[in-house]
Amino acid sequence: MIVSSNYPLIRYTGRWCVSDTEAVSTATGSYAEFAFSGDTAVIEFDINDCVTPYPHVYISIDEGAKVEVPLDKYIRITAEEGNHSVQIILKSSMESQQRWFAPLQSKISIRTIEADEFLPLPPDTRPLIEFLGDSITEGVSIDNIGVYSRYGSYMDMVYLNDAVAGYAWLTAKALNLRPVIIGYGSLGVTRSGSGNVPPASQSYPYYKDGYPAEPISADFVVINHGTNDINASAYTFKQAYQSLLLLVRQRNPNAHIIALTPFNGTLAEEIRSAVENFNNEWDDSVFYINSTGWIPPSPIHPKREGHRIVSRYLSDILRRKFNL
């Protein structure tokens, strides 16, 4: 049987725009899951508007090893005859490619899935944690060039990016939370990001240009912005940061909101002041975390070990603060 993208037995986690023709995401770390009976499943993707290098996905079967592959029009999964589960994660994209306005040059777009029979997935009852950030949050340049230097082009940075190795994904995993990661390169609260993504407050309520995102009522929201706002005045930055806090609160009325400073210390005092002002004005309890000093300020994009260190610090603080 062949089912469309909005088939009820397909589960989407992350920043997905799902219709009866396709399920689209441009936010790395978004993933889709399904279960099937048989020995083969075929996933059809829409790659018509994508440009090379295509985004990469991780595919795992029965919670086994994750295998990285570039997107293609069809990806076939084979296994022994029986019941199986599949997870497809948008692992990495080129942040410089168009990810906001049509036609989307860098996206994952699931059109159909074919299998003998589809099975219900076990419920995922984990609390939701949403991460709002920039290229660091989406795991850009997480690997050294290493073996990839043979490609000899910045275009092949897609190999070096990995949302699943980033602090956001690792923190959610450590705390047994369900991750929703919204990170776009160069993005800030006062500036647009790569791929023409609008500033944080303007892009947060949308999947992509013209497509409003339904609020998910997250249990936790971690904001890690400021690195790319270094050229804004303190006043402009604080006003924009407080506007984002208000928007996050409106869309997640019961969430614990965490304001996490950039790891290189950028605008840490301005963020503290913005959080204090917001809490006083709105009688809120946004939790401020100063991450300065957790890892060295250079490189600005932490490598895998840097992300692991950040995750350990952040997980420990959130575990104690919220009894996780």
Short mmCIF file of C-alpha atoms in Angstrom, two decimals:
data_model
loop_
_atom_site.label_atom_id
_atom_site.label_comp_id
_atom_site.label_asym_id
_atom_site.label_seq_id
_atom_site.Cartn_x
_atom_site.Cartn_y
_atom_site.Cartn_z
CA MET A 1 0.00 0.00 0.00
CA ILE A 2 1.10 3.57 -0.71
CA VAL A 3 0.14 6.28 1.77
CA SER A 4 0.40 10.05 1.54
CA SER A 5 2.38 12.33 3.83
CA ASN A 6 -0.53 13.03 6.19
CA TYR A 7 -1.33 9.36 6.82
CA PRO A 8 -2.24 9.14 10.51
CA LEU A 9 0.26 6.36 11.29
CA ILE A 10 3.21 8.62 10.34
CA ARG A 11 4.46 10.67 13.30
CA TYR A 12 6.27 13.96 12.85
CA THR A 13 8.39 15.70 15.47
CA GLY A 14 9.94 19.10 14.87
CA ARG A 15 9.10 21.94 12.53
CA TRP A 16 6.93 20.21 9.89
CA CYS A 17 4.34 21.64 7.54
CA VAL A 18 2.13 18.62 6.78
CA SER A 19 -0.51 18.46 4.05
CA ASP A 20 -2.13 15.72 1.99
CA THR A 21 0.54 16.15 -0.69
CA GLU A 22 3.77 16.57 1.28
CA ALA A 23 5.35 16.97 4.70
CA VAL A 24 8.02 19.68 4.54
CA SER A 25 10.67 20.85 6.99
CA THR A 26 13.66 23.14 6.62
CA ALA A 27 14.67 22.89 10.29
CA THR A 28 17.40 20.33 10.90
CA GLY A 29 16.68 17.93 13.74
CA SER A 30 13.09 17.45 12.57
CA TYR A 31 12.19 13.79 12.14
CA ALA A 32 9.48 11.45 10.91
CA GLU A 33 8.66 7.95 12.17
CA PHE A 34 6.53 5.06 10.97
CA ALA A 35 6.21 1.33 11.51
CA PHE A 36 5.52 -1.29 8.85
CA SER A 37 5.11 -4.99 8.33
CA GLY A 38 7.06 -6.78 5.61
CA ASP A 39 10.61 -6.62 4.33
CA THR A 40 10.62 -3.37 2.31
CA ALA A 41 9.54 0.24 2.61
CA VAL A 42 10.08 2.96 0.00
CA ILE A 43 9.98 6.65 0.88
CA GLU A 44 9.32 9.15 -1.90
CA PHE A 45 10.78 12.64 -1.50
CA ASP A 46 10.18 15.79 -3.50
CA ILE A 47 13.62 17.09 -4.49
CA ASN A 48 12.55 19.04 -7.58
CA ASP A 49 13.52 22.45 -6.19
CA CYS A 50 16.52 21.30 -4.18
CA VAL A 51 19.99 22.27 -5.36
CA THR A 52 23.19 20.38 -4.73
CA PRO A 53 24.47 19.49 -2.29
CA TYR A 54 21.14 18.05 -1.14
CA PRO A 55 20.29 17.87 2.57
CA HIS A 56 21.40 14.75 4.41
CA VAL A 57 19.19 12.50 6.48
CA TYR A 58 19.84 9.88 9.10
CA ILE A 59 17.79 6.72 8.67
CA SER A 60 17.56 4.09 11.38
CA ILE A 61 15.59 0.87 11.50
CA ASP A 62 14.30 -0.66 14.73
CA GLU A 63 16.19 1.95 16.79
CA GLY A 64 19.48 0.71 15.40
CA ALA A 65 22.44 2.58 13.99
CA LYS A 66 21.77 5.82 12.13
CA VAL A 67 22.95 5.77 8.51
CA GLU A 68 23.64 9.10 6.79
CA VAL A 69 22.51 9.49 3.19
CA PRO A 70 21.85 12.46 0.89
CA LEU A 71 18.23 12.94 -0.04
CA ASP A 72 17.09 11.37 -3.28
CA LYS A 73 13.77 10.98 -5.05
CA TYR A 74 13.36 7.51 -3.56
CA ILE A 75 15.05 5.78 -0.64
CA ARG A 76 14.42 2.06 -0.20
CA ILE A 77 14.67 0.36 3.18
CA THR A 78 14.99 -3.42 3.38
CA ALA A 79 15.01 -5.73 6.39
CA GLU A 80 14.14 -9.26 7.36
CA GLU A 81 10.47 -10.13 6.99
CA GLY A 82 8.63 -8.92 10.09
CA ASN A 83 7.53 -5.80 11.93
CA HIS A 84 9.84 -2.79 11.84
CA SER A 85 10.05 0.84 12.88
CA VAL A 86 11.79 3.57 10.87
CA GLN A 87 13.07 6.99 11.88
CA ILE A 88 14.10 9.63 9.30
CA ILE A 89 15.95 12.66 10.71
CA LEU A 90 16.89 15.80 8.78
CA LYS A 91 20.53 15.65 9.82
CA SER A 92 22.08 18.60 7.95
CA SER A 93 21.47 21.27 5.35
CA MET A 94 23.37 24.03 3.61
CA GLU A 95 22.48 27.09 5.66
CA SER A 96 23.21 29.38 2.70
CA GLN A 97 20.54 27.81 0.49
CA GLN A 98 17.00 29.20 0.30
CA ARG A 99 15.04 27.85 3.26
CA TRP A 100 12.20 30.34 3.60
CA PHE A 101 10.75 31.59 0.34
CA ALA A 102 9.53 29.37 -2.47
CA PRO A 103 11.08 27.58 -4.20
CA LEU A 104 12.81 26.01 -1.21
CA GLN A 105 16.30 24.93 -2.23
CA SER A 106 17.11 23.05 0.97
CA LYS A 107 14.34 21.02 2.59
CA ILE A 108 13.08 17.56 3.37
CA SER A 109 9.77 16.89 1.69
CA ILE A 110 8.11 13.50 2.18
CA ARG A 111 5.45 12.75 -0.42
CA THR A 112 4.51 9.10 -0.02
CA ILE A 113 5.63 5.92 1.73
CA GLU A 114 5.05 2.42 0.37
CA ALA A 115 5.01 -0.78 2.43
CA ASP A 116 2.98 -3.98 2.71
CA GLU A 117 1.18 -2.75 5.82
CA PHE A 118 1.56 0.15 8.25
CA LEU A 119 1.45 -0.40 12.00
CA PRO A 120 0.75 1.93 14.93
CA LEU A 121 3.80 3.36 16.69
CA PRO A 122 4.10 3.17 20.47
CA PRO A 123 2.92 6.48 21.99
CA ASP A 124 5.61 9.10 22.59
CA THR A 125 4.55 10.68 25.86
CA ARG A 126 7.78 12.54 26.57
CA PRO A 127 7.40 16.25 27.43
CA LEU A 128 8.24 18.61 24.56
CA ILE A 129 11.32 20.81 24.65
CA GLU A 130 11.71 23.46 21.98
CA PHE A 131 15.05 25.07 21.13
CA LEU A 132 15.23 28.43 19.37
CA GLY A 133 18.64 29.39 18.07
CA ASP A 134 21.05 29.86 15.22
CA SER A 135 23.71 27.83 13.40
CA ILE A 136 25.11 26.54 16.69
CA THR A 137 21.72 25.17 17.68
CA GLU A 138 21.37 23.42 14.31
CA GLY A 139 24.86 21.90 14.57
CA VAL A 140 26.68 23.77 11.82
CA SER A 141 30.40 23.02 11.37
CA ILE A 142 30.33 20.46 14.15
CA ASP A 143 33.05 18.36 12.50
CA ASN A 144 36.54 19.27 11.35
CA ILE A 145 37.13 19.27 7.62
CA GLY A 146 39.20 16.07 7.91
CA VAL A 147 38.51 13.57 5.18
CA TYR A 148 35.98 15.91 3.61
CA SER A 149 38.76 18.22 2.42
CA ARG A 150 38.98 16.11 -0.74
CA TYR A 151 35.73 17.73 -1.88
CA GLY A 152 37.49 21.08 -1.86
CA SER A 153 34.43 23.28 -1.68
CA TYR A 154 32.42 25.15 0.93
CA MET A 155 29.40 23.60 -0.73
CA ASP A 156 30.23 20.34 0.94
CA MET A 157 29.84 21.81 4.42
CA VAL A 158 26.64 19.75 4.53
CA TYR A 159 28.90 16.85 5.53
CA LEU A 160 30.23 18.80 8.53
CA ASN A 161 26.84 19.80 9.99
CA ASP A 162 24.90 17.50 12.31
CA ALA A 163 21.84 18.50 14.34
CA VAL A 164 21.81 15.14 16.12
CA ALA A 165 25.27 15.80 17.60
CA GLY A 166 24.31 19.31 18.73
CA TYR A 167 23.71 20.39 22.31
CA ALA A 168 19.95 20.74 21.73
CA TRP A 169 19.41 17.16 20.60
CA LEU A 170 21.83 15.81 23.23
CA THR A 171 20.14 17.74 26.04
CA ALA A 172 16.70 16.48 25.06
CA LYS A 173 18.03 12.93 24.95
CA ALA A 174 19.74 13.25 28.34
CA LEU A 175 16.53 14.52 29.96
CA ASN A 176 14.21 12.11 28.11
CA LEU A 177 12.40 14.97 26.39
CA ARG A 178 11.04 15.17 22.86
CA PRO A 179 13.07 17.73 20.87
CA VAL A 180 11.75 20.42 18.55
CA ILE A 181 14.76 22.26 17.14
CA ILE A 182 14.38 25.58 15.30
CA GLY A 183 17.87 26.78 14.44
CA TYR A 184 18.91 28.74 11.38
CA GLY A 185 22.40 29.97 10.54
CA SER A 186 23.21 33.65 11.17
CA LEU A 187 19.78 34.24 12.72
CA GLY A 188 19.30 36.63 15.61
CA VAL A 189 16.56 38.59 17.32
CA THR A 190 17.60 41.70 15.40
CA ARG A 191 18.74 40.22 12.10
CA SER A 192 17.74 37.78 9.40
CA GLY A 193 19.54 34.51 8.92
CA SER A 194 21.07 32.65 6.03
CA GLY A 195 18.63 31.28 3.50
CA ASN A 196 16.52 34.45 3.91
CA VAL A 197 15.01 33.34 7.23
CA PRO A 198 13.50 36.45 8.94
CA PRO A 199 14.57 37.54 12.46
CA ALA A 200 13.53 35.23 15.28
CA SER A 201 10.24 36.89 16.25
CA GLN A 202 9.12 37.08 12.63
CA SER A 203 10.07 33.52 11.68
CA TYR A 204 9.10 31.70 14.89
CA PRO A 205 5.33 31.68 14.17
CA TYR A 206 5.82 30.19 10.68
CA TYR A 207 6.98 26.96 9.06
CA LYS A 208 8.05 28.93 5.98
CA ASP A 209 6.93 32.09 4.24
CA GLY A 210 3.14 32.31 4.24
CA TYR A 211 2.53 29.14 6.27
CA PRO A 212 1.65 29.83 9.93
CA ALA A 213 2.85 27.20 12.39
CA GLU A 214 0.40 25.87 14.92
CA PRO A 215 1.61 26.42 18.52
CA ILE A 216 2.82 23.17 20.06
CA SER A 217 2.40 24.23 23.71
CA ALA A 218 5.86 23.02 24.64
CA ASP A 219 6.71 22.08 28.20
CA PHE A 220 10.14 23.73 27.94
CA VAL A 221 11.51 26.37 25.56
CA VAL A 222 15.23 27.13 25.44
CA ILE A 223 16.25 30.35 23.69
CA ASN A 224 19.87 30.62 22.59
CA HIS A 225 20.09 33.86 20.63
CA GLY A 226 22.51 36.75 20.74
CA THR A 227 25.62 35.48 18.99
CA ASN A 228 24.56 37.09 15.72
CA ASP A 229 23.22 40.28 17.33
CA ILE A 230 26.64 41.60 18.28
CA ASN A 231 26.28 44.73 16.10
CA ALA A 232 22.90 45.80 17.51
CA SER A 233 22.69 48.48 20.15
CA ALA A 234 21.99 47.28 23.69
CA TYR A 235 18.59 48.99 23.64
CA THR A 236 17.55 47.53 20.29
CA PHE A 237 18.70 44.06 21.28
CA LYS A 238 16.93 44.07 24.64
CA GLN A 239 13.68 45.29 23.11
CA ALA A 240 13.83 42.61 20.43
CA TYR A 241 14.73 39.92 22.96
CA GLN A 242 11.80 40.88 25.19
CA SER A 243 9.48 40.81 22.17
CA LEU A 244 10.62 37.26 21.46
CA LEU A 245 10.05 36.27 25.08
CA LEU A 246 6.51 37.62 24.91
CA LEU A 247 5.80 35.74 21.69
CA VAL A 248 7.20 32.52 23.12
CA ARG A 249 5.05 32.93 26.22
CA GLN A 250 1.91 33.60 24.18
CA ARG A 251 2.47 30.47 22.11
CA ASN A 252 3.51 28.31 25.08
CA PRO A 253 1.44 29.52 28.05
CA ASN A 254 2.49 26.72 30.40
CA ALA A 255 6.11 26.29 29.35
CA HIS A 256 9.21 26.77 31.44
CA ILE A 257 11.14 29.31 29.37
CA ILE A 258 14.93 29.25 29.60
CA ALA A 259 17.08 32.14 28.33
CA LEU A 260 20.48 30.61 27.59
CA THR A 261 23.27 33.04 26.76
CA PRO A 262 25.65 32.52 23.84
CA PHE A 263 28.51 30.24 24.80
CA ASN A 264 31.14 32.87 23.94
CA GLY A 265 29.61 35.36 26.38
CA THR A 266 28.14 37.71 23.76
CA LEU A 267 25.44 40.02 25.22
CA ALA A 268 25.16 37.96 28.40
CA GLU A 269 24.48 41.02 30.56
CA GLU A 270 21.97 42.42 28.06
CA ILE A 271 20.10 39.11 28.08
CA ARG A 272 20.06 39.06 31.88
CA SER A 273 18.66 42.58 31.92
CA ALA A 274 16.05 41.77 29.26
CA VAL A 275 14.90 38.72 31.21
CA GLU A 276 14.69 40.69 34.45
CA ASN A 277 12.68 43.45 32.78
CA PHE A 278 10.37 40.93 31.13
CA ASN A 279 9.75 39.02 34.35
CA ASN A 280 8.97 42.23 36.22
CA GLU A 281 6.66 43.59 33.52
CA TRP A 282 4.73 40.39 32.88
CA ASP A 283 5.00 38.74 36.30
CA ASP A 284 6.75 35.81 34.65
CA SER A 285 9.55 33.49 35.70
CA VAL A 286 11.81 33.09 32.67
CA PHE A 287 14.92 31.26 33.87
CA TYR A 288 18.22 32.90 32.96
CA ILE A 289 21.34 30.76 32.45
CA ASN A 290 24.73 32.35 31.84
CA SER A 291 26.76 29.80 29.88
CA THR A 292 29.89 31.95 29.61
CA GLY A 293 32.95 29.83 30.26
CA TRP A 294 31.40 26.44 29.71
CA ILE A 295 33.53 26.01 26.60
CA PRO A 296 36.27 28.17 25.03
CA PRO A 297 34.96 31.13 23.00
CA SER A 298 36.75 29.86 19.91
CA PRO A 299 35.81 28.24 17.62
CA ILE A 300 32.46 30.02 17.59
CA HIS A 301 30.90 26.80 16.27
CA PRO A 302 31.68 24.15 18.87
CA LYS A 303 32.85 20.76 17.70
CA ARG A 304 31.26 17.53 18.88
CA GLU A 305 33.02 17.52 22.25
CA GLY A 306 32.06 21.16 22.81
CA HIS A 307 28.41 20.32 22.24
CA ARG A 308 28.68 17.39 24.61
CA ILE A 309 30.12 19.66 27.31
CA VAL A 310 27.36 22.24 26.82
CA SER A 311 24.74 19.50 26.99
CA ARG A 312 26.16 18.16 30.26
CA TYR A 313 26.10 21.61 31.88
CA LEU A 314 22.65 22.45 30.56
CA SER A 315 21.15 19.05 31.37
CA ASP A 316 22.44 19.18 34.94
CA ILE A 317 21.02 22.66 35.52
CA LEU A 318 17.62 21.86 34.04
CA ARG A 319 17.44 18.53 35.87
CA ARG A 320 18.01 20.24 39.22
CA LYS A 321 15.84 23.26 38.51
CA PHE A 322 12.83 21.39 37.18
CA ASN A 323 13.22 18.00 38.91
CA LEU A 324 13.67 16.12 35.65
#
